[in-house]
Amino acid sequence: MEEIYPFRTIEPKWQSFWEKERLFEVDTSRTDKTKYYCLVMFPYPSATLHVGHGRNYIIGDVVARYKLMRGFNVLAPIGWDAFGLPAENAAIKGGLHPKISTLNNIATMKRQLRQWGVCYDWRREVTACFPDYYKWSQWIFLKLYEKSLAYKKRAAVNWCSSCQTVLANEQVVNGACERCETPVIQKFLEQWFFKITDYAERLLKDIAQLTHWPERVRVMQRNWIGKNEGVAIHFPVDGEGEPLTCFTTRVDTIYGATYMVLAPEHPRLQELIRDSKNKGEIQQFVERILRQPQEERSALEVKKEGVFTGWHVVNPVNGRKIPLWVANYVLLEYGTGAVMAVPAHDQRDFEFAKKYGLPIEVVIDQPENPLNPLTMKEAYIEEGIMVHSELFNGLGNREAMEKIAHFMEKKGMGRRTSAYRLRDWLISRQRYWGAPIPILYCNACGIVPVPEKDLPVLLPENVRFRPTGESPLKDAPEFVKTRCPKCKGEGKREFDTMDTFVDSSWYFLRYLSPQNAERPFDTALVNRWLPVDQYIGGVEHAILHLLYSRFIVKVLHDLGYVGFDEPFERLFTQGMIIKDGFKMSKSKGNVVSPDELIERFGADTVRLYTLFIGPPEKDAEWSDRGVEGAFRFLNRVWRLSQLLSKRGALVPVSSAVSGLNEEGVSLRRKLHLTLKKVTEDMEGSFRFNTAIASMMELVNEIYRYLGEEEKTLQENERVLLREAFELLVLLLAPFIPHLAEEIWSSLGRKGSVFRASWPSYDPNAIAVEEVTIVIQVNGKVRSKLNVAVDLSDELLKEKILNDESIRKWLDGKTVKQWVIVPKKLVNLVVT
RNA sequence: GGGCGAGUGGCGGAACGGCAUACGCGACGGACUUAAAAUCCGUUGCCGAAAGGCUUGAGGGUUCAAAUCCCUCCUCGCCCACCA
């Protein structure tokens, strides 16, 4: 008997078999089976793949194989998020052209996925850096442009001085570049944006539909959109025509506004201070604030500072003139970039007013303990009764909020509105390795979109791509110089490229018709196959990719290209795999390479351990000992098949199991409990770790049942063992597909185990139920826990009355009343 | 500061009102071996010689019964945060 199972010969054999069998090649036109779209987030082709990356693909593969066995028509595609900075940065360091290194990395990852036993429909592979793909990313840009959802504006934007490019708001983490952690500064630049804010309300509202998404991700998206309801109030500027509008969520405090503040970037500021006598001072202040890294400006303990503009504005409700200031604590991007300051009831305004000696006026008070503006130590932000607020005096502030808002709307002083934290998606990048933005600039016609028929705008390959702060494409004359399609005059191409998140916001549509040269996707097909049934990926995409994809799909829906407006029905976010307390990374030197492990233990071991390591949605610490444990289990399964075969328990049988002794009944019960448990763990939230644990228990049980090697097996024992083992192999198949196929064929079964159907359990085999027995003796309650009993009431009663500890309680008395709730509770009333 | 989640053996974790510590790792003992590895069998929450007692971050509550539900607190993780 071989002690170690021959994974080195088994695994390549079955990998080739699956390819020959076209196991994962799906016919998307079939309607006789229910479709199942199982999607893993398409990978960035990086050079060093580690076991942490594998978790994603292994989970996806287990789900796809399981659904195949459940009779679904399974679509499991893969592609490459192939544009992006790392390849370009590597090229700058003197390596290969990004195109070459990307293609090399793709080849390596393909080999690794195959060795993992992870299967896809490779005919549907898409690669984001190929012109036949990015042509359609550009097409999407044009569609947004047509609907005015793509626009160019000069704005204060996030700039990473290390990556030498602008970043989207979503790519700034704690004031630093999410990629290189360089503090982000603000720059005034003219850039392309997608108007995602137009969809803020729908993106927020539809989160409610995403009931099969992790709550954590839904909360993160809600926070990110950050809706606040309030009132936009127009304050006339004293001596100037155009009023200034501010946004507040606390309109109840309007009578306490003692000054107004503008953000340093406020568009009206320059015009207002043109003739100010302290123009120089203001200018200096504004410039100093804008130069600060974002990290510094938004840090927790930044002191508030500001300058008086020389202007006054008029509070519309009482006609009072209040001074207009500019200060560092007001953000342009939120609300209107202008704030009515109520020092008595807002901590920030309070601090600012104290510092600059601005008046503090209480308008919400607590009658039993009135506030004194002179001695207050902090702003009063609790609820209270309205004071100094003219006709609203005496009302509760909650109620007043409603009334004042209504009053202001009626008088045209303001309107109810919402402010969102979400900002428009900045998609320009001053980098080389991305899809060119399909726009050109003509002296005569201005901004001209590239006509659809001229797509793709090809990315030139022969370019020096060292970042200079401007796109490297600028220095490729043959790219930049072009003719205007409208007037045929001279034109210049836009030389910025698109954020790679544009590429990844629609790839799941392309998989349905990856070769279609006429259209980005086939509307009828995507309508049949989407939303994606199961999306699997890392939680690091909870905001970026998932929000952008939802946005693009909603836009495509509104344009009539797709019939659904949410792309992902179910989302699963797997946890990270940690080594020595850190995320695996080359620089930390804690990378566990899958190639080595597969060489030593085989792919099934790596798969099984990855799935057994812990709850898949949680982070988990990698342990080399744990891998050995998984390997040990596989060998136990392998030896079991040899042992059973040797003892004649694997010959095909026709008779059904009968005449089992107590151990046999118990093993059969365990078998069907395992079938039940594994199936339940596969459905709903994925509990692979407990599914595997229960299969380990079954294996242990079978070994115990087999007993001594000398013992000859009876006919009925052999039949039972054959049944148990065969069903076990079916359960194991999605997890350890190579070994399962090998054993399946050794059982004399023809064809792939994945063409067999997933077994269902026999309820009769588990027809022993656990019941809680509560006995009330003379009104006093005693209980006994979980007695295993048969279902019939008579047998149940007999068993209970014969139970030793219950007899003790009954103490010779008779049962007056039985209350039996099937499977739950037995209540005995005894006098 | 606001929101969400979590705290269980030496470790990863299971149970999610009904036998706490399944399964795995590690450790210990034994078999096999000249020996080691591998493999197999057994033991393994804590205290105690044993009988027995104690145990799910701390404290309280509900219940016949609480790791699980409720309240207070502590600790950790994540998200948002000068957001008006």
Short mmCIF file of C-alpha atoms in Angstrom, two decimals, chain A residues 550-756:
data_model
loop_
_atom_site.label_atom_id
_atom_site.label_comp_id
_atom_site.label_asym_id
_atom_site.label_seq_id
_atom_site.Cartn_x
_atom_site.Cartn_y
_atom_site.Cartn_z
CA ARG A 550 -22.62 50.20 -9.67
CA PHE A 551 -22.45 53.71 -11.11
CA ILE A 552 -21.44 52.63 -14.63
CA VAL A 553 -24.13 49.94 -14.70
CA LYS A 554 -26.76 52.48 -13.67
CA VAL A 555 -25.62 54.81 -16.42
CA LEU A 556 -25.73 51.99 -18.99
CA HIS A 557 -29.17 51.12 -17.69
CA ASP A 558 -30.41 54.68 -18.12
CA LEU A 559 -28.98 54.77 -21.64
CA GLY A 560 -30.93 51.60 -22.45
CA TYR A 561 -27.92 49.33 -22.97
CA VAL A 562 -28.71 47.00 -20.08
CA GLY A 563 -31.98 46.04 -18.43
CA PHE A 564 -30.70 45.80 -14.84
CA ASP A 565 -29.31 48.55 -12.65
CA GLU A 566 -27.30 46.68 -10.06
CA PRO A 567 -24.46 44.45 -11.29
CA PHE A 568 -23.88 42.09 -8.36
CA GLU A 569 -26.61 40.10 -6.66
CA ARG A 570 -24.48 38.41 -4.02
CA LEU A 571 -21.13 39.65 -2.83
CA PHE A 572 -18.63 37.73 -0.79
CA THR A 573 -15.53 39.45 0.55
CA GLN A 574 -12.85 37.06 1.70
CA GLY A 575 -10.38 37.94 4.43
CA MET A 576 -6.70 38.45 3.97
CA ILE A 577 -4.10 35.82 4.69
CA ILE A 578 -1.54 37.08 7.16
CA LYS A 579 1.96 35.74 7.79
CA ASP A 580 3.89 36.62 10.96
CA GLY A 581 1.33 39.30 11.76
CA PHE A 582 1.51 41.12 8.44
CA LYS A 583 -0.10 41.09 5.05
CA MET A 584 2.14 39.09 2.72
CA SER A 585 4.43 41.29 0.68
CA LYS A 586 7.74 40.95 -1.08
CA SER A 587 9.21 43.86 0.88
CA LYS A 588 8.30 42.25 4.23
CA GLY A 589 9.79 38.98 3.05
CA ASN A 590 6.87 36.94 4.39
CA VAL A 591 5.52 35.67 1.10
CA VAL A 592 4.48 32.03 0.94
CA SER A 593 4.91 30.87 -2.63
CA PRO A 594 2.26 28.52 -3.98
CA ASP A 595 4.67 26.88 -6.45
CA GLU A 596 6.86 25.45 -3.70
CA LEU A 597 3.91 24.22 -1.68
CA ILE A 598 2.31 22.55 -4.65
CA GLU A 599 5.60 20.87 -5.41
CA ARG A 600 5.82 19.49 -1.85
CA PHE A 601 2.21 18.69 -1.01
CA GLY A 602 0.16 19.10 -4.17
CA ALA A 603 -2.56 21.54 -5.11
CA ASP A 604 -5.35 19.73 -3.25
CA THR A 605 -3.46 20.22 0.02
CA VAL A 606 -3.03 23.96 -0.60
CA ARG A 607 -6.70 24.23 -1.54
CA LEU A 608 -7.92 22.27 1.45
CA TYR A 609 -5.77 24.18 3.91
CA THR A 610 -6.76 27.55 2.44
CA LEU A 611 -10.40 26.62 2.89
CA PHE A 612 -9.94 25.09 6.34
CA ILE A 613 -7.82 27.93 7.76
CA GLY A 614 -10.83 29.73 9.26
CA PRO A 615 -14.08 31.48 8.35
CA PRO A 616 -13.39 32.66 4.79
CA GLU A 617 -14.62 36.21 5.38
CA LYS A 618 -12.13 36.73 8.20
CA ASP A 619 -8.41 37.39 8.07
CA ALA A 620 -6.35 34.32 8.90
CA GLU A 621 -2.79 33.58 9.90
CA TRP A 622 -0.97 31.16 7.60
CA SER A 623 0.61 28.20 9.34
CA ASP A 624 2.97 25.75 7.69
CA ARG A 625 1.98 23.15 10.29
CA GLY A 626 -1.61 23.58 9.26
CA VAL A 627 -0.66 22.75 5.69
CA GLU A 628 0.89 19.50 6.89
CA GLY A 629 -2.34 18.71 8.72
CA ALA A 630 -4.31 19.15 5.51
CA PHE A 631 -1.83 16.92 3.70
CA ARG A 632 -2.25 14.29 6.43
CA PHE A 633 -6.01 14.31 5.93
CA LEU A 634 -5.68 13.80 2.18
CA ASN A 635 -3.41 10.85 2.79
CA ARG A 636 -5.96 9.47 5.22
CA VAL A 637 -8.61 9.67 2.52
CA TRP A 638 -6.28 8.08 0.01
CA ARG A 639 -5.34 5.24 2.35
CA LEU A 640 -8.99 4.74 3.16
CA SER A 641 -9.76 4.10 -0.50
CA GLN A 642 -6.91 1.57 -0.65
CA LEU A 643 -7.97 -0.07 2.58
CA LEU A 644 -11.60 -0.35 1.51
CA SER A 645 -10.58 -1.75 -1.83
CA LYS A 646 -8.32 -4.33 -0.20
CA ARG A 647 -11.10 -5.45 2.09
CA GLY A 648 -13.56 -5.81 -0.74
CA ALA A 649 -15.69 -2.85 0.22
CA LEU A 650 -15.43 -1.00 -3.05
CA VAL A 651 -16.83 -3.50 -5.52
CA PRO A 652 -19.97 -2.13 -7.11
CA VAL A 653 -23.07 -3.47 -5.42
CA SER A 654 -26.70 -3.53 -6.39
CA SER A 655 -28.39 -4.32 -3.12
CA ALA A 656 -29.52 -1.62 -0.73
CA VAL A 657 -28.19 -1.44 2.80
CA SER A 658 -30.14 -3.57 5.23
CA GLY A 659 -29.81 -5.41 8.50
CA LEU A 660 -27.29 -3.06 10.04
CA ASN A 661 -26.20 -3.42 13.61
CA GLU A 662 -26.05 -0.49 15.99
CA GLU A 663 -22.65 0.69 14.74
CA GLY A 664 -23.88 0.49 11.17
CA VAL A 665 -26.96 2.56 11.90
CA SER A 666 -24.78 5.05 13.67
CA LEU A 667 -22.31 5.33 10.77
CA ARG A 668 -25.16 5.71 8.31
CA ARG A 669 -26.61 8.43 10.52
CA LYS A 670 -23.25 10.20 10.63
CA LEU A 671 -23.01 9.95 6.83
CA HIS A 672 -26.34 11.62 6.27
CA LEU A 673 -25.70 14.23 8.93
CA THR A 674 -22.51 15.06 7.05
CA LEU A 675 -24.39 15.33 3.75
CA LYS A 676 -26.79 17.71 5.43
CA LYS A 677 -24.11 19.76 7.16
CA VAL A 678 -21.87 20.17 4.09
CA THR A 679 -24.80 21.17 1.89
CA GLU A 680 -25.98 23.73 4.41
CA ASP A 681 -22.48 25.11 4.76
CA MET A 682 -22.20 25.54 0.99
CA GLU A 683 -25.47 27.39 0.64
CA GLY A 684 -25.86 30.89 1.97
CA SER A 685 -22.74 32.16 3.63
CA PHE A 686 -19.77 29.99 2.79
CA ARG A 687 -18.67 27.98 5.81
CA PHE A 688 -16.01 25.88 4.14
CA ASN A 689 -14.06 25.41 7.36
CA THR A 690 -16.92 23.68 9.18
CA ALA A 691 -17.89 21.72 6.07
CA ILE A 692 -14.37 20.30 5.94
CA ALA A 693 -14.39 19.63 9.68
CA SER A 694 -17.54 17.54 9.35
CA MET A 695 -16.05 15.55 6.48
CA MET A 696 -12.99 14.89 8.66
CA GLU A 697 -15.33 13.60 11.34
CA LEU A 698 -16.92 11.24 8.84
CA VAL A 699 -13.53 9.93 7.76
CA ASN A 700 -12.61 9.34 11.40
CA GLU A 701 -15.91 7.52 11.90
CA ILE A 702 -15.35 5.27 8.88
CA TYR A 703 -11.90 4.30 10.16
CA ARG A 704 -13.39 3.46 13.54
CA TYR A 705 -16.13 1.39 11.92
CA LEU A 706 -13.61 -0.53 9.85
CA GLY A 707 -11.89 -1.65 13.00
CA GLU A 708 -9.21 -4.33 13.01
CA GLU A 709 -7.74 -5.29 9.69
CA GLU A 710 -8.25 -9.01 10.32
CA LYS A 711 -11.98 -8.61 10.70
CA THR A 712 -13.89 -9.89 7.67
CA LEU A 713 -16.58 -7.52 6.46
CA GLN A 714 -20.12 -8.77 6.12
CA GLU A 715 -22.05 -8.14 2.91
CA ASN A 716 -24.19 -5.41 4.48
CA GLU A 717 -21.13 -3.76 6.00
CA ARG A 718 -19.45 -3.66 2.60
CA VAL A 719 -22.55 -2.14 1.04
CA LEU A 720 -22.70 0.52 3.73
CA LEU A 721 -19.00 1.35 3.39
CA ARG A 722 -19.25 1.60 -0.35
CA GLU A 723 -22.20 3.97 -0.04
CA ALA A 724 -20.54 6.08 2.60
CA PHE A 725 -17.26 6.39 0.76
CA GLU A 726 -18.82 7.19 -2.57
CA LEU A 727 -20.95 9.96 -1.10
CA LEU A 728 -17.97 11.30 0.81
CA VAL A 729 -16.00 11.60 -2.44
CA LEU A 730 -18.82 13.62 -3.98
CA LEU A 731 -18.78 15.98 -1.01
CA LEU A 732 -15.03 16.36 -1.20
CA ALA A 733 -14.97 16.98 -4.95
CA PRO A 734 -15.27 20.80 -5.04
CA PHE A 735 -12.59 21.13 -2.36
CA ILE A 736 -10.02 18.60 -3.56
CA PRO A 737 -11.00 18.01 -7.18
CA HIS A 738 -7.92 16.06 -8.34
CA LEU A 739 -8.03 13.42 -5.62
CA ALA A 740 -11.81 13.19 -5.89
CA GLU A 741 -11.60 12.49 -9.62
CA GLU A 742 -8.92 9.85 -9.03
CA ILE A 743 -10.95 8.01 -6.43
CA TRP A 744 -14.15 8.43 -8.42
CA SER A 745 -12.60 6.65 -11.37
CA SER A 746 -11.12 3.97 -9.09
CA LEU A 747 -14.67 3.33 -7.88
CA GLY A 748 -15.43 2.30 -11.44
CA ARG A 749 -17.35 5.47 -12.22
CA LYS A 750 -17.11 6.73 -15.77
CA GLY A 751 -16.55 10.39 -16.57
CA SER A 752 -15.85 13.38 -14.39
CA VAL A 753 -17.08 13.48 -10.81
CA PHE A 754 -18.33 16.98 -11.66
CA ARG A 755 -20.84 15.48 -14.08
CA ALA A 756 -22.32 13.57 -11.16
#
